[in-house]
PDB file of C-alpha atoms in Angstrom:
ATOM      1  CA  MET R   1     -34.080  19.381  31.464  1.00  0.00           C
ATOM      2  CA  GLN R   2     -33.959  21.615  28.466  1.00  0.00           C
ATOM      3  CA  LEU R   3     -30.726  22.603  26.751  1.00  0.00           C
ATOM      4  CA  SER R   4     -30.251  26.214  25.917  1.00  0.00           C
ATOM      5  CA  PHE R   5     -29.336  27.355  22.430  1.00  0.00           C
ATOM      6  CA  CYS R   6     -25.865  28.300  23.720  1.00  0.00           C
ATOM      7  CA  ALA R   7     -25.266  24.803  25.150  1.00  0.00           C
ATOM      8  CA  ILE R   8     -26.326  23.171  21.874  1.00  0.00           C
ATOM      9  CA  ARG R   9     -23.915  25.405  19.949  1.00  0.00           C
ATOM     10  CA  ARG R  10     -21.084  24.406  22.309  1.00  0.00           C
ATOM     11  CA  ILE R  11     -21.853  20.706  21.873  1.00  0.00           C
ATOM     12  CA  ILE R  12     -21.906  21.060  18.087  1.00  0.00           C
ATOM     13  CA  ALA R  13     -18.651  23.050  18.153  1.00  0.00           C
ATOM     14  CA  ALA R  14     -16.956  20.392  20.312  1.00  0.00           C
ATOM     15  CA  PHE R  15     -18.193  17.658  17.978  1.00  0.00           C
ATOM     16  CA  LEU R  16     -16.864  19.504  14.920  1.00  0.00           C
ATOM     17  CA  ILE R  17     -13.470  20.028  16.572  1.00  0.00           C
ATOM     18  CA  VAL R  18     -13.198  16.311  17.384  1.00  0.00           C
ATOM     19  CA  CYS R  19     -14.167  15.381  13.806  1.00  0.00           C
ATOM     20  CA  TRP R  20     -11.703  17.888  12.366  1.00  0.00           C
ATOM     21  CA  PHE R  21      -8.914  16.469  14.555  1.00  0.00           C
ATOM     22  CA  PHE R  22      -9.481  12.868  13.453  1.00  0.00           C
ATOM     23  CA  LEU R  23      -9.911  13.764   9.790  1.00  0.00           C
ATOM     24  CA  GLY R  24      -6.707  15.768   9.998  1.00  0.00           C
ATOM     25  CA  MET R  25      -4.847  12.777  11.444  1.00  0.00           C
ATOM     26  CA  GLU R  26      -5.999  10.579   8.548  1.00  0.00           C
ATOM     27  CA  GLY R  27      -4.923  13.219   6.057  1.00  0.00           C
ATOM     28  CA  PHE R  28      -1.524  13.445   7.747  1.00  0.00           C
ATOM     29  CA  LYS R  29      -1.080   9.671   7.528  1.00  0.00           C
ATOM     30  CA  ASN R  30      -1.957   9.694   3.808  1.00  0.00           C
ATOM     31  CA  LYS R  31       0.427  12.614   3.232  1.00  0.00           C
ATOM     32  CA  CYS R  32       3.295  10.676   4.863  1.00  0.00           C
ATOM     33  CA  ILE R  33       2.575   7.610   2.703  1.00  0.00           C
ATOM     34  CA  LYS R  34       2.473   9.752  -0.459  1.00  0.00           C
ATOM     35  CA  GLU R  35       5.753  11.470   0.483  1.00  0.00           C
ATOM     36  CA  GLN R  36       7.432   8.110   1.080  1.00  0.00           C
ATOM     37  CA  PHE R  37       6.143   6.867  -2.292  1.00  0.00           C
ATOM     38  CA  ALA R  38       7.433  10.011  -4.032  1.00  0.00           C
ATOM     39  CA  ASN R  39      10.856   9.670  -2.378  1.00  0.00           C
ATOM     40  CA  GLU R  40      11.163   6.138  -3.756  1.00  0.00           C
ATOM     41  CA  GLU R  41      10.036   7.143  -7.239  1.00  0.00           C
ATOM     42  CA  HIS R  42      13.417   6.467  -8.865  1.00  0.00           C
ATOM     43  CA  GLN R  43      13.896   3.048  -7.261  1.00  0.00           C
ATOM     44  CA  ALA R  44      12.911  -0.275  -8.744  1.00  0.00           C
ATOM     45  CA  ARG R  45       9.991  -1.773  -6.802  1.00  0.00           C
ATOM     46  CA  ILE R  46       7.696  -4.748  -6.809  1.00  0.00           C
ATOM     47  CA  ILE R  47       4.366  -3.496  -5.531  1.00  0.00           C
ATOM     48  CA  LEU R  48       1.258  -5.313  -4.342  1.00  0.00           C
ATOM     49  CA  CYS R  49      -1.910  -3.207  -4.577  1.00  0.00           C
ATOM     50  CA  TRP R  50      -4.607  -4.877  -2.518  1.00  0.00           C
ATOM     51  CA  ALA R  51      -7.906  -4.351  -0.707  1.00  0.00           C
ATOM     52  CA  LYS R  52      -8.988  -5.568   2.733  1.00  0.00           C
ATOM     53  CA  TRP R  53     -12.387  -6.578   1.330  1.00  0.00           C
ATOM     54  CA  CYS R  54     -10.936  -8.631  -1.563  1.00  0.00           C
ATOM     55  CA  GLY R  55     -11.032 -12.400  -1.086  1.00  0.00           C
ATOM     56  CA  HIS R  56      -8.049 -13.091  -3.353  1.00  0.00           C
ATOM     57  CA  CYS R  57      -6.060 -10.409  -1.507  1.00  0.00           C
ATOM     58  CA  LYS R  58      -6.881 -11.936   1.881  1.00  0.00           C
ATOM     59  CA  ALA R  59      -5.343 -15.182   0.644  1.00  0.00           C
ATOM     60  CA  ILE R  60      -1.913 -13.565   0.132  1.00  0.00           C
ATOM     61  CA  LYS R  61      -1.832 -10.508   2.468  1.00  0.00           C
ATOM     62  CA  ARG R  62      -2.946 -10.191   6.066  1.00  0.00           C
ATOM     63  CA  LYS R  63      -5.358  -7.372   6.887  1.00  0.00           C
ATOM     64  CA  ASP R  64      -3.796  -6.453  10.234  1.00  0.00           C
ATOM     65  CA  ASP R  65      -1.257  -7.560  12.823  1.00  0.00           C
ATOM     66  CA  SER R  66      -3.726  -9.882  14.571  1.00  0.00           C
ATOM     67  CA  GLU R  67      -3.662 -12.303  11.622  1.00  0.00           C
ATOM     68  CA  PRO R  68      -0.842 -14.735  10.850  1.00  0.00           C
ATOM     69  CA  LEU R  69       1.615 -13.819   8.100  1.00  0.00           C
ATOM     70  CA  LYS R  70       0.414 -14.676   4.606  1.00  0.00           C
ATOM     71  CA  GLU R  71       2.420 -15.351   1.420  1.00  0.00           C
ATOM     72  CA  TRP R  72       3.184 -11.694   0.549  1.00  0.00           C
ATOM     73  CA  ASP R  73       4.047 -10.866   4.169  1.00  0.00           C
ATOM     74  CA  LEU R  74       6.460 -13.806   4.304  1.00  0.00           C
ATOM     75  CA  PHE R  75       7.952 -12.808   0.938  1.00  0.00           C
ATOM     76  CA  LYS R  76       8.627  -9.304   2.231  1.00  0.00           C
ATOM     77  CA  LYS R  77       9.920 -10.488   5.618  1.00  0.00           C
ATOM     78  CA  GLN R  78      12.200 -13.250   4.326  1.00  0.00           C
ATOM     79  CA  ASN R  79      13.807 -10.883   1.810  1.00  0.00           C
ATOM     80  CA  ASN R  80      14.077  -8.044   4.368  1.00  0.00           C
ATOM     81  CA  GLY R  81      11.959  -5.863   2.079  1.00  0.00           C
ATOM     82  CA  VAL R  82      14.500  -5.960  -0.774  1.00  0.00           C
ATOM     83  CA  ILE R  83      15.477  -8.324  -3.585  1.00  0.00           C
ATOM     84  CA  ASN R  84      19.066  -8.053  -4.810  1.00  0.00           C
ATOM     85  CA  THR R  85      19.404  -8.343  -8.590  1.00  0.00           C
ATOM     86  CA  SER R  86      22.218  -7.961 -11.100  1.00  0.00           C
ATOM     87  CA  ASN R  87      20.828  -4.502 -11.886  1.00  0.00           C
ATOM     88  CA  GLY R  88      20.473  -3.243  -8.300  1.00  0.00           C
ATOM     89  CA  ASN R  89      18.009  -3.630  -5.468  1.00  0.00           C
ATOM     90  CA  VAL R  90      14.253  -3.993  -5.887  1.00  0.00           C
ATOM     91  CA  SER R  91      12.173  -2.784  -2.950  1.00  0.00           C
ATOM     92  CA  ILE R  92       9.147  -4.900  -1.903  1.00  0.00           C
ATOM     93  CA  GLN R  93       6.122  -2.695  -1.160  1.00  0.00           C
ATOM     94  CA  ASP R  94       2.379  -2.961  -0.723  1.00  0.00           C
ATOM     95  CA  TYR R  95      -0.420  -0.422  -0.712  1.00  0.00           C
ATOM     96  CA  GLU R  96      -3.977  -0.984   0.486  1.00  0.00           C
ATOM     97  CA  VAL R  97      -6.503   0.821  -1.719  1.00  0.00           C
ATOM     98  CA  ASP R  98      -8.507   2.425   1.105  1.00  0.00           C
ATOM     99  CA  GLU R  99      -5.371   3.621   2.927  1.00  0.00           C
ATOM    100  CA  SER R 100      -3.480   4.829  -0.171  1.00  0.00           C
ATOM    101  CA  PRO R 101      -6.095   5.488  -2.875  1.00  0.00           C
ATOM    102  CA  GLN R 102      -4.065   8.115  -4.744  1.00  0.00           C
ATOM    103  CA  ILE R 103      -0.992   5.882  -4.987  1.00  0.00           C
ATOM    104  CA  VAL R 104      -3.049   2.935  -6.232  1.00  0.00           C
ATOM    105  CA  LYS R 105      -4.774   5.215  -8.762  1.00  0.00           C
ATOM    106  CA  SER R 106      -1.444   6.678  -9.939  1.00  0.00           C
ATOM    107  CA  LEU R 107      -0.251   3.141 -10.692  1.00  0.00           C
ATOM    108  CA  GLY R 108      -3.284   2.606 -12.947  1.00  0.00           C
ATOM    109  CA  VAL R 109      -4.632  -0.298 -10.909  1.00  0.00           C
ATOM    110  CA  LYS R 110      -8.134  -1.433 -11.913  1.00  0.00           C
ATOM    111  CA  GLY R 111      -8.508  -4.728  -9.993  1.00  0.00           C
ATOM    112  CA  PHE R 112      -7.197  -6.497  -6.923  1.00  0.00           C
ATOM    113  CA  PRO R 113      -4.795  -7.939  -6.152  1.00  0.00           C
ATOM    114  CA  THR R 114      -2.441  -6.328  -8.667  1.00  0.00           C
ATOM    115  CA  ILE R 115       1.294  -6.917  -8.560  1.00  0.00           C
ATOM    116  CA  LEU R 116       3.529  -4.625 -10.589  1.00  0.00           C
ATOM    117  CA  LEU R 117       7.248  -4.412 -11.129  1.00  0.00           C
ATOM    118  CA  VAL R 118       8.001  -0.703 -11.443  1.00  0.00           C
ATOM    119  CA  SER R 119      11.347   0.235 -12.983  1.00  0.00           C
ATOM    120  CA  LYS R 120      13.578   3.111 -11.909  1.00  0.00           C
ATOM    121  CA  ASN R 121      12.164   5.225 -14.754  1.00  0.00           C
ATOM    122  CA  GLY R 122       8.531   4.395 -13.911  1.00  0.00           C
ATOM    123  CA  ASP R 123       7.789   1.662 -16.471  1.00  0.00           C
ATOM    124  CA  LYS R 124       5.305  -0.890 -15.120  1.00  0.00           C
ATOM    125  CA  ILE R 125       5.442  -4.622 -15.805  1.00  0.00           C
ATOM    126  CA  PRO R 126       2.333  -6.482 -14.570  1.00  0.00           C
ATOM    127  CA  TYR R 127       2.782  -9.844 -12.858  1.00  0.00           C
ATOM    128  CA  LYS R 128       0.590 -12.661 -14.151  1.00  0.00           C
ATOM    129  CA  GLY R 129       2.153 -15.767 -12.586  1.00  0.00           C
ATOM    130  CA  PRO R 130       1.432 -17.873  -9.517  1.00  0.00           C
ATOM    131  CA  ARG R 131       0.861 -15.971  -6.277  1.00  0.00           C
ATOM    132  CA  THR R 132       3.839 -17.474  -4.479  1.00  0.00           C
ATOM    133  CA  GLN R 133       7.108 -16.194  -3.047  1.00  0.00           C
ATOM    134  CA  GLN R 134       9.045 -18.226  -5.603  1.00  0.00           C
ATOM    135  CA  GLY R 135       6.924 -16.864  -8.462  1.00  0.00           C
ATOM    136  CA  TRP R 136       7.394 -13.242  -7.396  1.00  0.00           C
ATOM    137  CA  LYS R 137      11.149 -13.603  -6.884  1.00  0.00           C
ATOM    138  CA  LYS R 138      11.570 -15.382 -10.235  1.00  0.00           C
ATOM    139  CA  PHE R 139       9.565 -12.592 -11.918  1.00  0.00           C
ATOM    140  CA  VAL R 140      11.819  -9.895 -10.438  1.00  0.00           C
ATOM    141  CA  LEU R 141      15.023 -11.728 -11.359  1.00  0.00           C
ATOM    142  CA  GLN R 142      13.815 -12.482 -14.913  1.00  0.00           C
ATOM    143  CA  ASN R 143      13.018  -8.809 -15.466  1.00  0.00           C
ATOM    144  CA  ALA R 144      16.144  -7.435 -13.756  1.00  0.00           C
ATOM    145  CA  ASN R 145      17.538  -6.064 -17.025  1.00  0.00           C
ATOM    146  CA  ASP R 146      14.352  -4.046 -17.622  1.00  0.00           C
ATOM    147  CA  ILE R 147      14.447  -2.242 -14.293  1.00  0.00           C
TER     148      ILE R 147
END
């Protein structure tokens, strides 16, 4: 059976439409993440920037819902996504580099995992302590006056 030129063109067109649809969906997802990030720009946040392929990241953050909660996931869950400080609330967020590359780049992240405390005016304070819930909470509370 030989395909005609017209049939081949139709197959290629259908393939391109399917590819365009899925690429568009990914772009829409990234746009929603960027819009959410922009809307929270004037809020204090502690942010984990991580990568699914990073061994150190896998130790503190689960890759998907099929894995058990890890240290960062528990930190976020047990604090209901927010830490209350004397200077207001600090939102707990995380961004995976392959899902949110522009956000991670805008934060100036060079390695993974990176944890930053971002003040309401955009100042970034890097975290260098133990990768534990207690360490992260202590870090936020100690820097509450700077946010």
